[in-house]
Coordinates of C-alpha atoms in Angstrom, one line a residue:
Chain A
E1377 CA 6.6 -18.2 -0.2
A1378 CA 8.9 -15.2 0.3
Q1379 CA 7.6 -13.3 3.3
V1380 CA 8.3 -11.2 6.4
T1381 CA 6.4 -12.5 9.5
Q1382 CA 5.7 -10.5 12.5
N1383 CA 4.2 -11.6 15.8
P1384 CA 2.0 -10.8 17.6
R1385 CA -0.3 -9.1 15.1
Y1386 CA -2.3 -7.5 17.9
L1387 CA -1.4 -6.8 21.5
I1388 CA -2.9 -4.9 24.3
T1389 CA -0.5 -4.4 27.3
V1390 CA 0.0 -2.2 30.3
T1391 CA 2.6 0.5 31.0
G1392 CA 5.9 -1.0 32.1
K1393 CA 5.4 -4.6 31.1
K1394 CA 8.2 -5.7 28.9
L1395 CA 7.3 -7.0 25.5
T1396 CA 9.0 -8.3 22.3
V1397 CA 7.6 -8.1 18.8
T1398 CA 9.3 -10.8 16.7
C1399 CA 10.2 -10.4 13.0
S1400 CA 11.5 -13.1 10.7
Q1401 CA 12.2 -13.2 7.0
N1402 CA 12.9 -16.2 4.8
M1403 CA 14.6 -14.3 1.9
N1404 CA 18.2 -14.3 3.2
H1405 CA 18.1 -10.5 3.2
E1406 CA 20.9 -8.6 4.9
Y1407 CA 18.9 -5.5 5.7
M1408 CA 16.1 -5.3 8.2
S1409 CA 14.3 -2.4 9.7
W1410 CA 11.5 -1.4 12.1
Y1411 CA 9.0 1.4 11.5
R1412 CA 6.1 2.8 13.4
Q1413 CA 3.1 4.2 11.6
D1414 CA 1.0 6.9 13.3
P1415 CA -1.9 9.0 11.9
G1416 CA -0.6 12.3 10.4
L1417 CA 3.0 11.3 10.9
G1418 CA 3.4 8.5 8.3
L1419 CA 6.1 6.0 8.7
R1420 CA 9.0 6.7 10.9
Q1421 CA 12.1 4.4 11.2
I1422 CA 12.9 3.1 14.7
Y1423 CA 16.0 1.0 14.1
Y1424 CA 17.7 -0.8 11.2
S1425 CA 20.3 -3.5 10.7
M1426 CA 22.6 -3.9 7.7
N1427 CA 23.7 -7.4 8.7
V1428 CA 24.1 -9.7 11.7
E1429 CA 25.4 -7.9 14.8
V1430 CA 25.1 -4.5 13.0
T1431 CA 22.3 -2.3 14.1
D1432 CA 21.8 1.5 14.1
K1433 CA 19.3 4.0 15.2
G1434 CA 16.6 5.4 13.0
D1435 CA 14.6 8.6 13.6
V1436 CA 12.7 7.5 16.7
P1437 CA 14.7 5.0 18.7
E1438 CA 13.9 6.2 22.2
G1439 CA 12.2 3.5 24.3
Y1440 CA 13.1 0.6 21.9
K1441 CA 15.9 -1.9 21.6
V1442 CA 16.7 -4.4 18.9
S1443 CA 19.1 -7.3 18.3
R1444 CA 20.3 -9.1 15.2
K1445 CA 21.9 -12.4 16.3
E1446 CA 20.8 -14.3 13.3
K1447 CA 20.3 -13.1 9.7
R1448 CA 16.6 -14.0 9.6
N1449 CA 15.4 -12.5 12.9
F1450 CA 15.2 -8.9 14.1
P1451 CA 13.1 -8.6 17.3
L1452 CA 11.9 -5.3 18.6
I1453 CA 12.0 -5.0 22.4
L1454 CA 10.1 -2.5 24.5
E1455 CA 11.7 -2.7 27.9
S1456 CA 9.1 -0.5 29.7
P1457 CA 6.3 0.4 27.3
S1458 CA 4.5 3.7 27.7
P1459 CA 1.2 4.9 26.2
N1460 CA 3.0 7.0 23.6
Q1461 CA 4.3 3.8 22.1
T1462 CA 0.8 2.8 21.1
S1463 CA 1.1 2.4 17.3
L1464 CA 1.2 0.2 14.3
Y1465 CA 4.6 -1.4 13.8
F1466 CA 6.1 -2.7 10.6
C1467 CA 9.1 -4.8 10.1
A1468 CA 10.8 -4.8 6.6
S1469 CA 13.7 -6.4 4.9
S1470 CA 15.6 -6.1 1.7
L1471 CA 18.9 -7.0 0.0
W1472 CA 21.7 -4.7 0.7
G1473 CA 24.7 -3.5 -1.2
R1474 CA 24.4 -5.6 -4.3
A1475 CA 24.3 -4.4 -7.9
S1476 CA 21.4 -6.8 -8.6
N1477 CA 19.3 -5.3 -5.8
T1478 CA 15.9 -4.2 -7.2
G1479 CA 15.6 -1.7 -4.3
E1480 CA 12.4 -3.3 -3.1
L1481 CA 11.7 -3.3 0.6
F1482 CA 9.5 -6.2 1.8
F1483 CA 7.1 -5.4 4.6
G1484 CA 5.4 -7.6 7.2
E1485 CA 1.7 -7.2 7.8
G1486 CA 2.1 -5.1 10.9
S1487 CA 1.7 -5.4 14.6
R1488 CA -0.9 -3.2 16.3
L1489 CA 0.2 -2.4 19.8
T1490 CA -1.9 -0.7 22.5
V1491 CA -0.3 0.3 25.8
L1492 CA -2.7 1.2 28.5
Chain B
G823 CA 18.7 16.6 5.4
N824 CA 16.8 14.5 2.9
S825 CA 13.0 14.6 2.9
V826 CA 9.9 13.8 1.0
T827 CA 6.7 15.9 0.8
Q828 CA 3.6 14.5 -0.7
M829 CA 0.1 16.0 -1.0
E830 CA -2.2 15.7 1.9
G831 CA -5.2 13.5 1.7
P832 CA -7.6 12.1 1.7
V833 CA -8.3 12.1 -2.0
T834 CA -11.8 11.0 -3.1
L835 CA -12.4 10.2 -6.7
S836 CA -15.1 8.5 -8.8
E837 CA -14.3 5.3 -10.7
E838 CA -12.5 6.0 -14.0
A839 CA -11.3 9.5 -12.9
F840 CA -7.8 10.6 -13.5
L841 CA -5.5 10.5 -10.5
T842 CA -2.4 12.6 -9.6
I843 CA -0.7 12.4 -6.3
N844 CA 2.1 15.0 -6.0
C845 CA 5.5 14.1 -4.5
T846 CA 8.5 16.4 -4.2
Y847 CA 11.8 15.6 -2.6
T848 CA 14.9 17.2 -1.1
A849 CA 18.1 15.2 -1.4
T850 CA 21.8 15.4 -2.0
G851 CA 23.3 13.2 -4.6
Y852 CA 21.3 11.0 -6.8
P853 CA 18.6 9.1 -4.8
S854 CA 16.3 6.4 -6.1
L855 CA 12.6 7.2 -5.9
F856 CA 9.8 4.9 -5.0
W857 CA 6.0 4.7 -4.7
Y858 CA 4.7 2.2 -2.2
V859 CA 1.0 1.2 -1.7
Q860 CA -0.7 0.1 1.5
Y861 CA -4.1 -1.7 1.1
P862 CA -6.4 -1.8 4.1
G863 CA -5.1 -4.1 6.8
E864 CA -1.9 -4.9 5.0
G865 CA 1.8 -3.9 5.0
L866 CA 3.3 -1.7 2.3
Q867 CA 4.3 -3.1 -1.0
L868 CA 6.4 -1.6 -3.8
L869 CA 4.3 -0.1 -6.6
L870 CA 7.0 1.3 -8.8
K871 CA 10.4 2.9 -8.8
A872 CA 12.9 5.0 -10.8
T873 CA 16.6 5.1 -10.2
K874 CA 17.8 8.1 -12.3
A875 CA 16.6 11.3 -13.8
D876 CA 14.0 11.0 -16.5
D877 CA 13.3 7.4 -15.7
K878 CA 9.6 6.5 -15.8
G879 CA 8.4 3.8 -13.4
S880 CA 5.2 2.0 -14.2
N881 CA 3.0 -0.8 -12.8
K882 CA -0.7 -1.7 -12.7
G883 CA -1.5 1.4 -14.8
F884 CA 0.3 3.7 -12.5
E885 CA 3.2 5.9 -13.7
A886 CA 5.7 8.3 -12.2
T887 CA 8.6 10.1 -13.8
Y888 CA 11.8 11.1 -12.0
R889 CA 12.1 14.9 -12.7
K890 CA 15.4 16.2 -11.3
E891 CA 14.8 19.7 -12.5
T892 CA 11.6 20.0 -10.4
T893 CA 12.7 17.4 -7.8
S894 CA 9.4 15.7 -8.3
F895 CA 8.0 12.2 -8.7
H896 CA 4.2 12.6 -9.1
L897 CA 2.1 9.4 -9.3
E898 CA -0.5 9.3 -12.0
K899 CA -3.2 6.9 -13.3
G900 CA -5.5 7.5 -16.1
S901 CA -8.6 5.6 -14.9
V902 CA -8.8 4.6 -11.2
Q903 CA -10.8 1.6 -10.0
V904 CA -12.4 1.0 -6.6
S905 CA -9.7 -1.6 -6.0
D906 CA -7.1 1.2 -6.1
S907 CA -8.4 2.5 -2.8
A908 CA -5.4 2.5 -0.5
V909 CA -2.7 4.7 1.1
Y910 CA 0.1 5.7 -1.2
F911 CA 3.6 6.6 0.0
C912 CA 6.3 8.3 -1.9
A913 CA 9.9 7.5 -0.7
L914 CA 13.5 8.1 -1.5
S915 CA 16.7 6.2 -0.8
D916 CA 19.2 8.2 1.2
Q917 CA 22.1 6.5 -0.4
N918 CA 22.7 4.8 -3.7
Y919 CA 25.4 2.1 -3.9
G920 CA 25.6 1.0 -7.5
G921 CA 21.9 0.6 -7.8
S922 CA 21.2 -0.8 -4.4
Q923 CA 19.1 1.2 -1.9
G924 CA 20.0 2.7 1.4
N925 CA 17.5 3.5 4.0
L926 CA 14.2 4.7 2.7
I927 CA 12.7 8.1 3.7
F928 CA 9.0 8.1 3.4
G929 CA 6.4 10.8 2.9
K930 CA 3.4 10.9 5.2
G931 CA 1.2 9.0 2.8
T932 CA -1.9 10.0 0.9
K933 CA -5.2 8.1 1.4
L934 CA -7.1 7.5 -1.8
S935 CA -10.8 6.5 -1.8
V936 CA -12.4 5.6 -5.1
K937 CA -16.2 5.5 -5.2
P938 CA -18.2 3.4 -7.7

C-alpha cells in the first residue's frame, strides 16, 4: 500500500530534550516536505527536499533541522525543543519535475507533539 | 509573493444543503490550484485540482473552476452529507514545470460541519 509513515504519532516531551520525528515513504517520490499545523494559522511549511542531499527552508524553519540521506526517509529534528514548537506535524511526499506528475501531495497521518 | 485566501470558518450546514467555500489567490505566472480535505484525525488528501484557466476539477460531488479573471477557485457541492464534515484547504503551486507541481502554498483551512 502506498503510504507516508510518521513516527511517533504522539509525543510529550520537555524543553531542551532533543527529539526526532521520522518520516518514510514507499512511493519512490523525489519530493518530501514537513509542515506544521496550528489553529488559526493553517499549514506552514518547515523544510522541503527535492531529492537526496537537497534540502531547503520553508516558511518557518527556525528551531528545526532535516536531512535527506536516502530517498525514502526525511526525518525532522528538534535539537532543543521549546513550548512554541507544540504543534501537529505532517510529512508529505510527491513526484517532482515529471510531465506525468498528477500534482498530488501525499500526507502522513500526523505527529502531535507537546513540549512542556 | 504568492498567497491563498479562503473564507473563515467554521461553516455549519444541514444535510443536503448547498455548499460554497470561497478561495482566492495571488500568484505570478500560471499556478495549478488544488483543494485538499482533512477528515478528523487524519492527514490531508487531495480532493480535486485544476491546472489551467477555465479547467473544472471534480470529485465526490465537489467541483471547483479555475477562474483567472477573478483569481478564484471556489469549492461547491450541491448536496452535502454528514460524512463531508472535515477541514478543507485551498492551495496553489508556486511553480509549474510542464504540469508538475512546485511547493504548495495552503490557505488556512475552512472547517465544515454537516448536521443530520
